[in-house]
mmCIF file of C-alpha atoms in Angstrom:
data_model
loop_
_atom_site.group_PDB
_atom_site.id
_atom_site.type_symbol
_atom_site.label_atom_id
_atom_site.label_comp_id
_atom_site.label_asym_id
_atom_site.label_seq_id
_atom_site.Cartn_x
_atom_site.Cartn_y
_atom_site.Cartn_z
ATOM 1 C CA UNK A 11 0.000 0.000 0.000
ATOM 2 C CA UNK A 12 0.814 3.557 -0.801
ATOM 3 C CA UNK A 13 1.837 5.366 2.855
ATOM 4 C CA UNK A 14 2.133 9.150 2.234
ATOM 5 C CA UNK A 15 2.479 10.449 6.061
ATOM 6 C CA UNK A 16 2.198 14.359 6.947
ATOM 7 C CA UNK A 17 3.890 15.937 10.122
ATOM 8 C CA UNK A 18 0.829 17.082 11.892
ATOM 9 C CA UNK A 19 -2.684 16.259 11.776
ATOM 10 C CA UNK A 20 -3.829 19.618 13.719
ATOM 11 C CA UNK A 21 -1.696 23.090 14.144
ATOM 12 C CA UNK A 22 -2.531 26.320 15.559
ATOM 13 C CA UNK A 23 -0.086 29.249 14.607
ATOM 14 C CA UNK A 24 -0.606 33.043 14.991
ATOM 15 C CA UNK A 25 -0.214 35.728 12.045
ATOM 16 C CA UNK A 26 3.144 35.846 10.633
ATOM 17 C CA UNK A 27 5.056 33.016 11.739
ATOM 18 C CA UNK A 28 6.824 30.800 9.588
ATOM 19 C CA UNK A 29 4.799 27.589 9.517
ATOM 20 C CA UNK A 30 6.408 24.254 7.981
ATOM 21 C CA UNK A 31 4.279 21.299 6.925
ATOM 22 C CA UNK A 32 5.994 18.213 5.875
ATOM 23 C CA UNK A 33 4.981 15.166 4.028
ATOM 24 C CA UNK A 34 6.650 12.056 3.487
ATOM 25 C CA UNK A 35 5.874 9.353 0.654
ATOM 26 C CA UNK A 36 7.326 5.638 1.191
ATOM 27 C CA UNK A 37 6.363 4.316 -2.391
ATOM 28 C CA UNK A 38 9.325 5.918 -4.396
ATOM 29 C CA UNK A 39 6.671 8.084 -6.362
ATOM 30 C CA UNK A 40 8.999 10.941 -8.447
ATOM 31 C CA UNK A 41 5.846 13.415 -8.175
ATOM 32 C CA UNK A 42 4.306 15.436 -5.338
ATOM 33 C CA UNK A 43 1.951 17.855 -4.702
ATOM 34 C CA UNK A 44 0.642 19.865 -2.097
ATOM 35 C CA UNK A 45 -3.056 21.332 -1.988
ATOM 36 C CA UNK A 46 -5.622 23.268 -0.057
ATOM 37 C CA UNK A 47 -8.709 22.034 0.181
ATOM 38 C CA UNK A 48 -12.005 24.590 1.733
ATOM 39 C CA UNK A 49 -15.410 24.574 1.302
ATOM 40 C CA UNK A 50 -17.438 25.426 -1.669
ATOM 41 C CA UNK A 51 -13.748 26.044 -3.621
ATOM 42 C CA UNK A 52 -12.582 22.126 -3.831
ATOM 43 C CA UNK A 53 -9.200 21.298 -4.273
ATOM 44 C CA UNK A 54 -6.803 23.714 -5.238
ATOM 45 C CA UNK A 55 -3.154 23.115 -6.518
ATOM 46 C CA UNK A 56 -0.428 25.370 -4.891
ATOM 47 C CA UNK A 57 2.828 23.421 -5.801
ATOM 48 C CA UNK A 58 4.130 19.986 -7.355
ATOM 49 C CA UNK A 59 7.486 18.363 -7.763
ATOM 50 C CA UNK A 60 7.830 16.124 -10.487
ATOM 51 C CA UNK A 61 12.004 15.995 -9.307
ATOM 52 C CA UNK A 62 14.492 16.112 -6.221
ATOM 53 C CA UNK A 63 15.027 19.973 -6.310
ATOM 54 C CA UNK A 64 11.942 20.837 -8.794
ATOM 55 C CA UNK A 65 9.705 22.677 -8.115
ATOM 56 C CA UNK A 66 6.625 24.113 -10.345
ATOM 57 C CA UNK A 67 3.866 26.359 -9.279
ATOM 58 C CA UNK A 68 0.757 25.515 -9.019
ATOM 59 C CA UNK A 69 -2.707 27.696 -8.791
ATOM 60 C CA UNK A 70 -2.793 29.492 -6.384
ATOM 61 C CA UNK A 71 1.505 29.505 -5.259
ATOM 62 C CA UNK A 72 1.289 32.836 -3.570
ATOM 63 C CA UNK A 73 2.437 33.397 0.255
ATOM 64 C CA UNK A 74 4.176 29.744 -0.509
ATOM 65 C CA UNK A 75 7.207 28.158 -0.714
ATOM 66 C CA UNK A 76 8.251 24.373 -1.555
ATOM 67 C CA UNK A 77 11.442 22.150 -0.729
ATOM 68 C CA UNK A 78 12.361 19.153 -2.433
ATOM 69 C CA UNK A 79 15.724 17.919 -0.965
ATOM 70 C CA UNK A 80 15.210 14.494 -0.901
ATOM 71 C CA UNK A 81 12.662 12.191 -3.557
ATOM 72 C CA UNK A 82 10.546 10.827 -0.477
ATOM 73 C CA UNK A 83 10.045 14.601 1.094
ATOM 74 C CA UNK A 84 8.357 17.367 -0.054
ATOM 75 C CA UNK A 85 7.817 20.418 2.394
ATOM 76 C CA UNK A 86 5.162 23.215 2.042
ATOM 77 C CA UNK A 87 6.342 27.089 3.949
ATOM 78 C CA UNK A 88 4.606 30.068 4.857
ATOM 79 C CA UNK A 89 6.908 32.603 4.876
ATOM 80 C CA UNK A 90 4.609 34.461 6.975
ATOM 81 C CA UNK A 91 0.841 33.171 8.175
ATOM 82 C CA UNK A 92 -1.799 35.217 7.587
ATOM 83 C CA UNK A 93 -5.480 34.390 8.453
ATOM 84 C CA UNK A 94 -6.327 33.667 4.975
ATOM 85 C CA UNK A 95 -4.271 30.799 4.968
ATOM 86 C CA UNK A 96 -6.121 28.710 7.627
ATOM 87 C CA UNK A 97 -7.627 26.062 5.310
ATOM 88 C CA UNK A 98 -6.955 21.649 5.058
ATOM 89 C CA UNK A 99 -3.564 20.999 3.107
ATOM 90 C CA UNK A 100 -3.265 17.812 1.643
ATOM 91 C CA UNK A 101 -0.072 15.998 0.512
ATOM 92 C CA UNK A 102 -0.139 13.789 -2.638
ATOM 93 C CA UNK A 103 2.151 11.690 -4.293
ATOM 94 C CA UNK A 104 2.328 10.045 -7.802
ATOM 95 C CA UNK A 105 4.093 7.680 -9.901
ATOM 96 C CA UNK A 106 5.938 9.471 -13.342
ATOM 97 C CA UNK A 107 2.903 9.936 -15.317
ATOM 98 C CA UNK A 108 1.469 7.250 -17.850
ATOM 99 C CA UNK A 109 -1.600 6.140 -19.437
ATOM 100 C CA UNK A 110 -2.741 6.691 -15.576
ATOM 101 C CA UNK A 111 -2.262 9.259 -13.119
ATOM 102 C CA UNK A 112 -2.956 8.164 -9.840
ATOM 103 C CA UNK A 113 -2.189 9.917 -7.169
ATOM 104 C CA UNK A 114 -2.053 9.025 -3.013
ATOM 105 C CA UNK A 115 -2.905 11.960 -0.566
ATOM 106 C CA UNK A 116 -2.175 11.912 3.350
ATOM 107 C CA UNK A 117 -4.661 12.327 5.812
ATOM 108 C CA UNK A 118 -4.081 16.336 5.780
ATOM 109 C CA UNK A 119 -2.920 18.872 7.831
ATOM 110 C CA UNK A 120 -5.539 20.772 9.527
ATOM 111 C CA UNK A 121 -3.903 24.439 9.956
ATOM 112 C CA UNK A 122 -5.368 27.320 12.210
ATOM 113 C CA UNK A 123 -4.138 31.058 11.808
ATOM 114 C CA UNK A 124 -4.716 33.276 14.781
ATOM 115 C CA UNK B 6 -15.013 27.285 -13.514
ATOM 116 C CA UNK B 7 -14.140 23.862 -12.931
ATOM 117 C CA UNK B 8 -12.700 21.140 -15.206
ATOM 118 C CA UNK B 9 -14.953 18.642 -14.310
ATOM 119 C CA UNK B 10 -18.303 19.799 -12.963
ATOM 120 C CA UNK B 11 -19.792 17.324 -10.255
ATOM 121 C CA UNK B 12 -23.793 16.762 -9.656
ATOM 122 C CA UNK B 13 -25.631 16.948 -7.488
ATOM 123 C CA UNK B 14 -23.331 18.737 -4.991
ATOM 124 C CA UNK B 15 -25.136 17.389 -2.174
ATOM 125 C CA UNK B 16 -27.221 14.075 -1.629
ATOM 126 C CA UNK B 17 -28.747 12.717 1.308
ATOM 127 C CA UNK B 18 -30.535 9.184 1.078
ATOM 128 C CA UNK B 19 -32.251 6.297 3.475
ATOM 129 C CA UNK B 20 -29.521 2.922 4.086
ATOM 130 C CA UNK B 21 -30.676 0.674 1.309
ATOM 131 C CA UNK B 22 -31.343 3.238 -1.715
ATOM 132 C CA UNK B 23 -29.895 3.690 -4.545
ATOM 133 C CA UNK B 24 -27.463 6.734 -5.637
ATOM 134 C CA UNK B 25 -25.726 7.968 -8.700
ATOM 135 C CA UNK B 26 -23.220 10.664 -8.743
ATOM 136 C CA UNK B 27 -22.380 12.428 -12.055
ATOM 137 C CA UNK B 28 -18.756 14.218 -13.337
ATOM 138 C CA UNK B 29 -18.961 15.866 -16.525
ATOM 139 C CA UNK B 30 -17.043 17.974 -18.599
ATOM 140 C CA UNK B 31 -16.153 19.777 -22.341
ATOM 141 C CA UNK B 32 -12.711 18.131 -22.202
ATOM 142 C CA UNK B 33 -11.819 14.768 -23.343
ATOM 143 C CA UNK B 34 -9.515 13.159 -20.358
ATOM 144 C CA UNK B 35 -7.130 10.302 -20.901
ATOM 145 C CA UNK B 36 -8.272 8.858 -17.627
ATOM 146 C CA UNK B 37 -10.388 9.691 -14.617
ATOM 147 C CA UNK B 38 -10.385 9.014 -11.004
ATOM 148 C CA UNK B 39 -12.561 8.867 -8.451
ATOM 149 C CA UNK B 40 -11.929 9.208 -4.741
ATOM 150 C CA UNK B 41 -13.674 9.162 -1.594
ATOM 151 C CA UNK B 42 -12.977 11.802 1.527
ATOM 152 C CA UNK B 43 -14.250 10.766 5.181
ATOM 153 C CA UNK B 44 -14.509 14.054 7.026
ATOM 154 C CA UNK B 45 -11.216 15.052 8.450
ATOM 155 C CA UNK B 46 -8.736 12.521 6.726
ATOM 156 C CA UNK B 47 -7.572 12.937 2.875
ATOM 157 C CA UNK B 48 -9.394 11.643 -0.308
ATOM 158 C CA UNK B 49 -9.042 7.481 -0.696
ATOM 159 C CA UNK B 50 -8.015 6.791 -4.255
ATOM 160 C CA UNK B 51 -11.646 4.362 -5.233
ATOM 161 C CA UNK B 52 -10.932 3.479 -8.941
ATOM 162 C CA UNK B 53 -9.195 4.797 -12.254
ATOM 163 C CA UNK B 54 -11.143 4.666 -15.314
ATOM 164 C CA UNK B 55 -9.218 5.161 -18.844
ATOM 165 C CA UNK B 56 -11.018 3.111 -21.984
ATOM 166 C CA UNK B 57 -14.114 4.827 -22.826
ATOM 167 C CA UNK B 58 -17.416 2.632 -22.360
ATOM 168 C CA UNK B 59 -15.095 1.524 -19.535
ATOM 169 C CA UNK B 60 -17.407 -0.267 -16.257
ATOM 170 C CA UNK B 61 -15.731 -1.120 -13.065
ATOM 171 C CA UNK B 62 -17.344 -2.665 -10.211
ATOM 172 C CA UNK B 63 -15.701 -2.391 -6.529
ATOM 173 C CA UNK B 64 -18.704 -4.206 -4.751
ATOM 174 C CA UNK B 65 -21.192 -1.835 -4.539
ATOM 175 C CA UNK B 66 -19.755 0.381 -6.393
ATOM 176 C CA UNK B 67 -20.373 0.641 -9.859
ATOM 177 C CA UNK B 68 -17.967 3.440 -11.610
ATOM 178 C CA UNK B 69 -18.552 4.264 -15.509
ATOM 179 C CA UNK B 70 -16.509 6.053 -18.219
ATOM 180 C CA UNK B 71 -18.833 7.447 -20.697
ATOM 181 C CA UNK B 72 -17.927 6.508 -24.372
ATOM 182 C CA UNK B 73 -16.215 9.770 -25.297
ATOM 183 C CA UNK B 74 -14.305 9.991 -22.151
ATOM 184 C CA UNK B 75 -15.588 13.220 -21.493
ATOM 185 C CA UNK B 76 -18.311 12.108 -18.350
ATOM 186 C CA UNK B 77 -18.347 9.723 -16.164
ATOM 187 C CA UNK B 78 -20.811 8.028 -13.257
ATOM 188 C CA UNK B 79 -20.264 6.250 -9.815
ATOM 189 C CA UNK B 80 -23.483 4.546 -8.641
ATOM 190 C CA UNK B 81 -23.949 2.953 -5.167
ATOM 191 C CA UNK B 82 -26.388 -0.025 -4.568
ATOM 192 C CA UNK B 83 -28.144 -0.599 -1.172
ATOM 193 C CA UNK B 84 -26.339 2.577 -0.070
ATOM 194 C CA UNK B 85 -24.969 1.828 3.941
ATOM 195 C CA UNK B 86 -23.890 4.670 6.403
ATOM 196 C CA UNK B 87 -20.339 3.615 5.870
ATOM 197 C CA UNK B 88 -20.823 5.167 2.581
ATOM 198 C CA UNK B 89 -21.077 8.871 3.817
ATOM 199 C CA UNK B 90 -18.536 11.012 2.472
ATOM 200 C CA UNK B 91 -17.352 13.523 -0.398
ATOM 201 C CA UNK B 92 -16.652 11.801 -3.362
ATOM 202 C CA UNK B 93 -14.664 13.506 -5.445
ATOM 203 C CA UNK B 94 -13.728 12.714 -9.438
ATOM 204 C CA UNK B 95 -9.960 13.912 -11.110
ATOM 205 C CA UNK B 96 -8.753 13.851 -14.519
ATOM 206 C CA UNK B 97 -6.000 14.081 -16.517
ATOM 207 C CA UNK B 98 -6.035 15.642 -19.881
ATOM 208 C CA UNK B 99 -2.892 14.437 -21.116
ATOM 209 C CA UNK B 100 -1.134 10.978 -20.157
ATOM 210 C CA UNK B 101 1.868 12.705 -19.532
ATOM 211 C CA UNK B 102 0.278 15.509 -17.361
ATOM 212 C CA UNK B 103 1.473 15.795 -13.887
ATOM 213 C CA UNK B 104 -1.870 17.588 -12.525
ATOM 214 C CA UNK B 105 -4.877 16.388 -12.181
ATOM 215 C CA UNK B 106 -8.274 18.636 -12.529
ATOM 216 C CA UNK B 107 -10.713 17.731 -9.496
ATOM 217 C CA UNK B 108 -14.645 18.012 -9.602
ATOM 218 C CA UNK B 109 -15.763 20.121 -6.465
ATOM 219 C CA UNK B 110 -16.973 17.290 -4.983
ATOM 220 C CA UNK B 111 -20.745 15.485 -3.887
ATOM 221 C CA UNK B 112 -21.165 15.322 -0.509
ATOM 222 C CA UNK B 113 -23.001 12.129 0.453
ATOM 223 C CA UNK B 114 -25.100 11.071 3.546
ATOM 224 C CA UNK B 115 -26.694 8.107 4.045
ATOM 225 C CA UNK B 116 -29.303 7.863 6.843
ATOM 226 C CA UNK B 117 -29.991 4.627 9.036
#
């Protein structure tokens, strides 16, 4: 089974701290992706990784950064949290696209700006 | 606008009925997935779909690729509470996209 693990299920942070969310993939999948999910607005796309050290935005990339040092870790950064970005992030991973393109998320980080 | 537009965006039904959730779009996709989201936890990959006409059953379950690979149908027998959830159908345009396009999603209850 595909495991794709994230660092925190829950997190509470106040306006402008730096906020790292980490995700971790165990099925040697070259691709990942981080999203926000909120209501009424579905998923939404802020960064992928289809490399160790790529990077491509996504949607909606701003008041984001990404960090691919290794192939099974991909971390999401908030340079600075503002309200706006409380919302459910979700971590996905997928195999080098094919016919298919399946991809794995992670239970999701639930993230609270004060 | 969305990619894929999902109907209806919200259904509630009895244990034992019948549902059918619908994900259209303009676009032809080279295959389509559909995934179910318990409240709290991340969307569970349920099937991929890619020959058009395509009909896979995961017990209940019944998930359809319309014939132009444009639309496609999931359709739940003798729905049970375990059911509930947000079922959500992606796509990929091309096969060598990286991104998928998601639906917005059709929140499901089932009742006891």
């Amino acid at each position: 089974d595909v495991k794709v693990t994230q660092s925190s299920r829950y997190l509470v942070k106040r306006t402008g701290e730096k906020v790292f969310l980490e995700c971790v993939q165990d099925m040697d999948h070259e691709n990942m992706f981080w999203y926000r999910q909120d209501p009424g607005l579905g998923l939404r796309l802020i960064y992928f990784s289809y490399d160790v050290k790529m990077k491509e935005k996504g949607d909606i990339p701003e008041g984001y950064s990404v960090s691919r040092e290794k192939k099974e870790r991909f971390s999401l950064i908030l340079e600075s949290a503002s309200t706006n970005q409380t919302s459910m992030y979700l971590c996905a991973s997928s195999l080098h696209p094919g016919s298919v393109n399946e991809q794995y998320f992670g239970p999701g980080t639930r993230l609270t700006v004060t | 606008t969305q990619l894929l537009e999902q109907s209806p965006q919200f259904l509630s039904i009895q244990e034992g009925e019948n549902l059918t959730v619908y994900c259209n779009s303009s676009s032809v996709f080279s295959s389509l997935q559909w995934y179910r989201q318990e409240p709290g936890e991340g969307p569970v990959l349920l099937v991929t779909v890619v020959t058009g006409g395509e009909v896979k059953k995961l017990k209940r379950l019944t998930f359809q690729f319309g014939d132009a690979r444009k639309d496609s149908s999931l359709h739940i027998t003798a729905a049970q509470t375990g059911d509930t959830g947000l079922y959500l159908c992606a796509g990929g345009i091309r096969s060598n996209d990286y991104k998928l396009s998601f639906g917005a999603g059709t929140t499901v209850t089932v009742r006891a």
